[in-house]
mmCIF file of C-alpha atoms in Angstrom:
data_model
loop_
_atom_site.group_PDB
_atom_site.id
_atom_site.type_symbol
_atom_site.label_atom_id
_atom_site.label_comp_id
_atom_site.label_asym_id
_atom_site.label_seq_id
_atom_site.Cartn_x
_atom_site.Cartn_y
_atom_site.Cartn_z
ATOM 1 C CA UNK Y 25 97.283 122.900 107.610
ATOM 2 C CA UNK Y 26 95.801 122.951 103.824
ATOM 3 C CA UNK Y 27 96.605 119.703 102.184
ATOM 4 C CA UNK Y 28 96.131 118.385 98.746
ATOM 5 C CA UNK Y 29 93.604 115.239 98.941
ATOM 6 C CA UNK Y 30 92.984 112.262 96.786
ATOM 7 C CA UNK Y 31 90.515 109.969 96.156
ATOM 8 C CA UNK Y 32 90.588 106.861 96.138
ATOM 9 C CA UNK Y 33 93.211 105.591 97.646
ATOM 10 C CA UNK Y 34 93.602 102.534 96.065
ATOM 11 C CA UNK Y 35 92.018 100.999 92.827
ATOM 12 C CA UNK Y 36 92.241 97.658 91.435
ATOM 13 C CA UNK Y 37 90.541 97.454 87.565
ATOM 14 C CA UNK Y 38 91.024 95.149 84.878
ATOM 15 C CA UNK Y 39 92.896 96.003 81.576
ATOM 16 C CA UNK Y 40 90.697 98.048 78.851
ATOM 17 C CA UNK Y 41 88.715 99.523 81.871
ATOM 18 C CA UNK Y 42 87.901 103.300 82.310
ATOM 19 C CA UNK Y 43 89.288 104.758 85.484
ATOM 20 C CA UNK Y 44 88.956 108.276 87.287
ATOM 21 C CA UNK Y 45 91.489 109.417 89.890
ATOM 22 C CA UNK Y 46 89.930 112.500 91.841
ATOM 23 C CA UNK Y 47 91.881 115.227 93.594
ATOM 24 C CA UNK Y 48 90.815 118.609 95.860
ATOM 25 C CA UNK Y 49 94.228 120.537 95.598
ATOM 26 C CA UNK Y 50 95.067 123.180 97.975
ATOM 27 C CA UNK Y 51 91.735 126.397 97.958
ATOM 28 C CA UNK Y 52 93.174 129.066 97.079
ATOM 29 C CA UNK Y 53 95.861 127.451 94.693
ATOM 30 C CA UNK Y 54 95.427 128.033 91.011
ATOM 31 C CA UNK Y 55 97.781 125.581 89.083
ATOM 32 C CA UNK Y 56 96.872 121.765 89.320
ATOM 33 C CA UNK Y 57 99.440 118.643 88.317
ATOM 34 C CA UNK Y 58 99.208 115.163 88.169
ATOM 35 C CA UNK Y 59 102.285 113.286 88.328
ATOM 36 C CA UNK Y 60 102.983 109.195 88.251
ATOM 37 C CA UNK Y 61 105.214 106.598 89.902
ATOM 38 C CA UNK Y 62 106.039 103.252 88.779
ATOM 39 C CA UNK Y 63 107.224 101.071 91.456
ATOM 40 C CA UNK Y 64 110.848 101.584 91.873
ATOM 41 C CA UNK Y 65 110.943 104.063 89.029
ATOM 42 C CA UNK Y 66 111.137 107.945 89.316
ATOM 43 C CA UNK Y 67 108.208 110.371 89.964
ATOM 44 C CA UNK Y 68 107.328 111.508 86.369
ATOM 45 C CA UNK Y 69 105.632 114.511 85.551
ATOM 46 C CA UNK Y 70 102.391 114.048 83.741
ATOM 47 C CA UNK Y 71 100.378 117.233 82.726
ATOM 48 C CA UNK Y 72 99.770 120.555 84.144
ATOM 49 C CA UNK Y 73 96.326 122.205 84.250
ATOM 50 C CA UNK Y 74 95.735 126.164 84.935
ATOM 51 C CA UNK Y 75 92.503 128.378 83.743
ATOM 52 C CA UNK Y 76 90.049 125.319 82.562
ATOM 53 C CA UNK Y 77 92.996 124.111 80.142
ATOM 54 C CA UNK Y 78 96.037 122.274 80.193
ATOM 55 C CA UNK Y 79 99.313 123.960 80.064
ATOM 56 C CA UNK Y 80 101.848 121.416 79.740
ATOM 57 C CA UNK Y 81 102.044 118.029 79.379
ATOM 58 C CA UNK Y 82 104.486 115.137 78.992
ATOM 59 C CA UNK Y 83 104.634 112.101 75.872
ATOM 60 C CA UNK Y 84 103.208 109.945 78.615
ATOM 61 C CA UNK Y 85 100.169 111.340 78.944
ATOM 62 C CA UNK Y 86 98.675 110.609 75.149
ATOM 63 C CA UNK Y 87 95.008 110.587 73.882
ATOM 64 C CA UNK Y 88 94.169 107.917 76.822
ATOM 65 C CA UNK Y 89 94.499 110.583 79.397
ATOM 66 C CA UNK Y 90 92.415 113.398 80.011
ATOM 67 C CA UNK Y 91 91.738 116.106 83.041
ATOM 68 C CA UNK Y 92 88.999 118.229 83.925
ATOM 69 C CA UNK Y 93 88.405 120.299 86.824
ATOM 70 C CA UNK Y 94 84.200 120.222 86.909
ATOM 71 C CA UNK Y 95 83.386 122.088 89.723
ATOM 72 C CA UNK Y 96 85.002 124.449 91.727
ATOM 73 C CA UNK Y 97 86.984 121.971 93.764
ATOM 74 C CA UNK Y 98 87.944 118.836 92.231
ATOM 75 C CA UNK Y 99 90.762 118.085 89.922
ATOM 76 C CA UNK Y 100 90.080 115.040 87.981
ATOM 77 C CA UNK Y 101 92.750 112.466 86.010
ATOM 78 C CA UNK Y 102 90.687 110.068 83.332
ATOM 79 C CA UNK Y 103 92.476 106.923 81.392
ATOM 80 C CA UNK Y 104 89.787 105.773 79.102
ATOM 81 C CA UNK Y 105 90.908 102.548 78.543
ATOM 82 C CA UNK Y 106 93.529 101.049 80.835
ATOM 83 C CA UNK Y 107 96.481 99.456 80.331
ATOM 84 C CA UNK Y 108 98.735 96.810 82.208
ATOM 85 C CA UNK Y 109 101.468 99.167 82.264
ATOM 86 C CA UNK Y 110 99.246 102.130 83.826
ATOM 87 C CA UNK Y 111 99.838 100.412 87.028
ATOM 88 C CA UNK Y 112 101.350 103.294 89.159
ATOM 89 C CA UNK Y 113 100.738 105.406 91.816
ATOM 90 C CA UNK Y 114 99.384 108.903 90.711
ATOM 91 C CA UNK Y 115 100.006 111.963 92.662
ATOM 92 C CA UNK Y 116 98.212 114.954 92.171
ATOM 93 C CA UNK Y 117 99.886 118.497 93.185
ATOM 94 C CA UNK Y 118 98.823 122.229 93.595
ATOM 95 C CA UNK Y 119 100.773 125.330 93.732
ATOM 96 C CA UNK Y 120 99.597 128.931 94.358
ATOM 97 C CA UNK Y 121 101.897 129.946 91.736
ATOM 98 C CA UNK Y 122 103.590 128.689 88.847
ATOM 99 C CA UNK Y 123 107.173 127.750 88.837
ATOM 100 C CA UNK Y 124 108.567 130.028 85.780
ATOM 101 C CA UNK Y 125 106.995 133.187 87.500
ATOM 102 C CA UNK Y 126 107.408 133.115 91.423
ATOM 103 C CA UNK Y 127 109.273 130.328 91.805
ATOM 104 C CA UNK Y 128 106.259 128.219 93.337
ATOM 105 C CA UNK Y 129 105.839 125.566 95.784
ATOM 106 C CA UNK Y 130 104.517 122.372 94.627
ATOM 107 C CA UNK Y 131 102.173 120.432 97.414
ATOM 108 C CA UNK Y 132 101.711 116.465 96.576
ATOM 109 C CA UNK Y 133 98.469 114.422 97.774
ATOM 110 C CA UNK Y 134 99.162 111.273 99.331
ATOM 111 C CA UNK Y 135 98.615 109.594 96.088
ATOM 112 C CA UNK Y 136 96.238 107.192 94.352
ATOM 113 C CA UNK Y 137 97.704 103.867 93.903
ATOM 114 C CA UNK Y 138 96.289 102.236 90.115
ATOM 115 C CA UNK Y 139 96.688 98.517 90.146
ATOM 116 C CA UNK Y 140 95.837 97.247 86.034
ATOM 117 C CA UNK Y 141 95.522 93.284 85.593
ATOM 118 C CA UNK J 4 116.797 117.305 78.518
ATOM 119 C CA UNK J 5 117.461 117.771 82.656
ATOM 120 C CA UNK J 6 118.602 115.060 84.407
ATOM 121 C CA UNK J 7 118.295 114.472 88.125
ATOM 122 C CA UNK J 8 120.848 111.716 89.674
ATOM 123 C CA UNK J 9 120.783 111.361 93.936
ATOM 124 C CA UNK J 10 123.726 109.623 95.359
ATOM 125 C CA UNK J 11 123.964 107.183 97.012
ATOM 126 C CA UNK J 12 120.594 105.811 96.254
ATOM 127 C CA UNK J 13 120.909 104.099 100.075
ATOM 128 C CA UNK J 14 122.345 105.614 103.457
ATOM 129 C CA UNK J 15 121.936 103.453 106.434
ATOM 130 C CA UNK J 16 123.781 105.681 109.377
ATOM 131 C CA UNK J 17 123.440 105.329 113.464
ATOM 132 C CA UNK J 18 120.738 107.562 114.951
ATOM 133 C CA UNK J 19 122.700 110.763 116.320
ATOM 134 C CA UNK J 20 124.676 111.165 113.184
ATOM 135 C CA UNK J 21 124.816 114.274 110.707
ATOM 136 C CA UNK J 22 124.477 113.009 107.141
ATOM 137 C CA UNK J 23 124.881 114.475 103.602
ATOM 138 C CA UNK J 24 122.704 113.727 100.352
ATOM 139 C CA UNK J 25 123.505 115.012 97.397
ATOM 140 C CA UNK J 26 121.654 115.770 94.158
ATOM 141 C CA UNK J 27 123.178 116.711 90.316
ATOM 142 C CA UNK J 28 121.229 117.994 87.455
ATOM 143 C CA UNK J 29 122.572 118.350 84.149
ATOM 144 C CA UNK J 30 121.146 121.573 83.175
ATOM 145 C CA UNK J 31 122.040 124.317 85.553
ATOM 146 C CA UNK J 32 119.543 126.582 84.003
ATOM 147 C CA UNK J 33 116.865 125.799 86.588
ATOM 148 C CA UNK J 34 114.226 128.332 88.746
ATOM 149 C CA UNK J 35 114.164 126.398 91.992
ATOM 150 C CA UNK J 36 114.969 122.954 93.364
ATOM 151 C CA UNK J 37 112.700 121.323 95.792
ATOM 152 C CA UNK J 38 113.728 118.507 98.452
ATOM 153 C CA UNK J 39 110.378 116.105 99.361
ATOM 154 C CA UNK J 40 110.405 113.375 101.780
ATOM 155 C CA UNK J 41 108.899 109.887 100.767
ATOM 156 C CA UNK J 42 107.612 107.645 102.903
ATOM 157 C CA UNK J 43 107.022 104.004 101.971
ATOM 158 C CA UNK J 44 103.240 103.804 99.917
ATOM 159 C CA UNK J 45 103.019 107.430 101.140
ATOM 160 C CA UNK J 46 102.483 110.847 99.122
ATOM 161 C CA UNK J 47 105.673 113.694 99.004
ATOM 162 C CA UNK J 48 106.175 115.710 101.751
ATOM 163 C CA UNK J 49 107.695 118.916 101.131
ATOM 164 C CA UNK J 50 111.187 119.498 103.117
ATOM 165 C CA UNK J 51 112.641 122.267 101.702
ATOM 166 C CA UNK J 52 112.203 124.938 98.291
ATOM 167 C CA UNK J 53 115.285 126.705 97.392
ATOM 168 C CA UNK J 54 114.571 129.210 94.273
ATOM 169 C CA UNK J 55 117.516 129.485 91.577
ATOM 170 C CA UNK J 56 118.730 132.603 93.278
ATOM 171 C CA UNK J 57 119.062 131.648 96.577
ATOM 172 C CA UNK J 58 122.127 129.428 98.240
ATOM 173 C CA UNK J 59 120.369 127.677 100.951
ATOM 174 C CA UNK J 60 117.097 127.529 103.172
ATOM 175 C CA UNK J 61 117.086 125.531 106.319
ATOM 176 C CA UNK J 62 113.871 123.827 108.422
ATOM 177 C CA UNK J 63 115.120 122.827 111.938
ATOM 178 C CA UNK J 64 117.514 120.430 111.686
ATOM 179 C CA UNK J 65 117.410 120.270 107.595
ATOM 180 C CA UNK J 66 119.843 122.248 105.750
ATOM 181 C CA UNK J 67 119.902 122.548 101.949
ATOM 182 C CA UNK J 68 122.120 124.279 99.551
ATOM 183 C CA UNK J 69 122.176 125.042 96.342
ATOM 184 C CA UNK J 70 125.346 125.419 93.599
ATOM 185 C CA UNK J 71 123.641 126.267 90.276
ATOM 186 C CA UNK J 72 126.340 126.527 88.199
ATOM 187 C CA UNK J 73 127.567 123.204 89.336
ATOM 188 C CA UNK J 74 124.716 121.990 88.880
ATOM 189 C CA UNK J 75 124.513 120.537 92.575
ATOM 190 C CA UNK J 76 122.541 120.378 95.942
ATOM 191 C CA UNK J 77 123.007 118.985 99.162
ATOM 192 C CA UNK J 78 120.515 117.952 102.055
ATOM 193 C CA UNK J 79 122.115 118.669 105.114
ATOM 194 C CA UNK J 80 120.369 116.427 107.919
ATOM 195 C CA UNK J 81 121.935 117.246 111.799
ATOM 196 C CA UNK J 82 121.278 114.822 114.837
ATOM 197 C CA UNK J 83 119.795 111.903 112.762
ATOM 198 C CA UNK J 84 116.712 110.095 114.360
ATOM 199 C CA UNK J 85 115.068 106.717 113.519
ATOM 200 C CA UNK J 86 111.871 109.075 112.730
ATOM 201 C CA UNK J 87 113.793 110.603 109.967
ATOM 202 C CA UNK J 88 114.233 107.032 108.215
ATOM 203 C CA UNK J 89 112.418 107.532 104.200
ATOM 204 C CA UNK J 90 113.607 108.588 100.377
ATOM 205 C CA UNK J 91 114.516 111.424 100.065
ATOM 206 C CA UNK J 92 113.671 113.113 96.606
ATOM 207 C CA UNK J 93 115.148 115.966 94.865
ATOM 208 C CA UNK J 94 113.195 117.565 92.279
ATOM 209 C CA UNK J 95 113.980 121.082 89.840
ATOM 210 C CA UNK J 96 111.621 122.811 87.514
ATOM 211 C CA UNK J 97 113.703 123.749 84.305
ATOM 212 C CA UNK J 98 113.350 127.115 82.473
ATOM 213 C CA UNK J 99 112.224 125.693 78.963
ATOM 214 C CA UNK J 100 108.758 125.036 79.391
ATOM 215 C CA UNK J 101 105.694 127.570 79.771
ATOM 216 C CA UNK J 102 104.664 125.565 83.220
ATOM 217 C CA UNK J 103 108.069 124.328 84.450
ATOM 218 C CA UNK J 104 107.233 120.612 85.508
ATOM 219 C CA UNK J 105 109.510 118.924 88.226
ATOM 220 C CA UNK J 106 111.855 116.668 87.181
ATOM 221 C CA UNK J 107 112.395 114.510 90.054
ATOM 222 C CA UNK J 108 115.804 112.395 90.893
ATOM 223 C CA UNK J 109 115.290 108.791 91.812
ATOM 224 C CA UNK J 110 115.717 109.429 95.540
ATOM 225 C CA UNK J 111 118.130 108.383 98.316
ATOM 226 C CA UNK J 112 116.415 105.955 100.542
ATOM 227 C CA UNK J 113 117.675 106.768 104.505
ATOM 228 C CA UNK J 114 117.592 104.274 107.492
ATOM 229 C CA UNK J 115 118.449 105.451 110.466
ATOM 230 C CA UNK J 116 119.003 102.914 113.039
ATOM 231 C CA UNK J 117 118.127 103.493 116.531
#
């Protein structure tokens, strides 16, 4: 079965550090989201990403975030210069179609976990 | 702005049993409502996708429904099993936004004990 995979697992960097979270969502899906989860907090949506550009994105994810998809695979989440309270784990999703026109499916990777000290 | 609340936030039930969780929003203008299952350090696993105009969908033994203008949902699990022991999320995608994010609840975490 397809599945939406991330890369890496687990990363440990210290405060001020540059970090990139990779994800290869689903082939033939065409709308890309990366979504975060403090520890004992709610999943929160962070942006969404469909032809090269972003469509949406939430207050959370300000001028220190930044995606790119640059190839014809990989889906890419950058934070420039982290933060202690970037520690999360950060889920990327794909869906074929977008939610306001078919009513689409959202598949989650098994996340990236971000540890900041 | 939607709000998602899950109650009870923690079931523990006897394997064999048939168990309810329930999800609110606040904004009952929504275009589907997703159920995920969350296992501990794991990803989402998608249960269950009910669109705005439907009442219910059911996967084997999972059975969810869907009462928009109450602004409710309800995971239906029959015949519990130790197996099915995780959080349980509920998620909707609003209508006011050009790419409809999920707004996730904060889960109902399930042990079922053998």
């Amino acid at each position: 079965e397809p599945e939406v995979t991330q890369t890496p697992s687990h990363q440990v960097t210290q405060m001020g550090q540059e970090v990139i979270l990779r994800c290869v969502p689903i082939s033939n899906h065409l709308y890309f989201y990366w979504y975060r989860q403090i520890l004992g907090q709610k999943v929160e949506f962070l942006v969404s990403f469909y032809n090269n550009e972003i469509s949406e994105k939430s207050e959370i994810f300000d001028d220190q975030f930044s995606v790119e998809r640059p190839d014809g695979s990989n889906f890419t989440l950058k934070i420039r210069s982290t933060k202690l309270e970037d520690s999360a784990m950060y889920f990327c999703a794909s869906s074929e179609f977008p939610g306001q026109l078919l009513a689409g499916e959202l598949f989650f990777g098994e996340g990236s976990r971000l540890t900041v000290l | 702005k939607q709000e998602v609340t899950q109650i009870p936030a923690a079931l523990s039930v006897p394997e064999g049993e048939n168990l309810v969780l329930n999800c609110s929003f606040t904004d009952s203008a929504i275009y589907n409502l997703q159920w995920f299952r969350q296992d501990p350090g794991k990803g989402l696993t998608s249960l269950l996708l009910i669109q705005s105009s439907q009442r219910e969908q059911t996967s084997g033994r999972l059975n969810a429904s869907l009462d928009k203008s109450s602004g409710r949902s309800t995971l239906y699990i029959a015949a519990s099993q130790p197996g099915d022991s995780a959080t349980y999320l509920c998620a909707v995608s609003s209508d006011n936004s050009g790419n409809t994010p999920l707004v996730f609840g904060k889960g109902t975490r399930l042990s079922v004990i053998a």
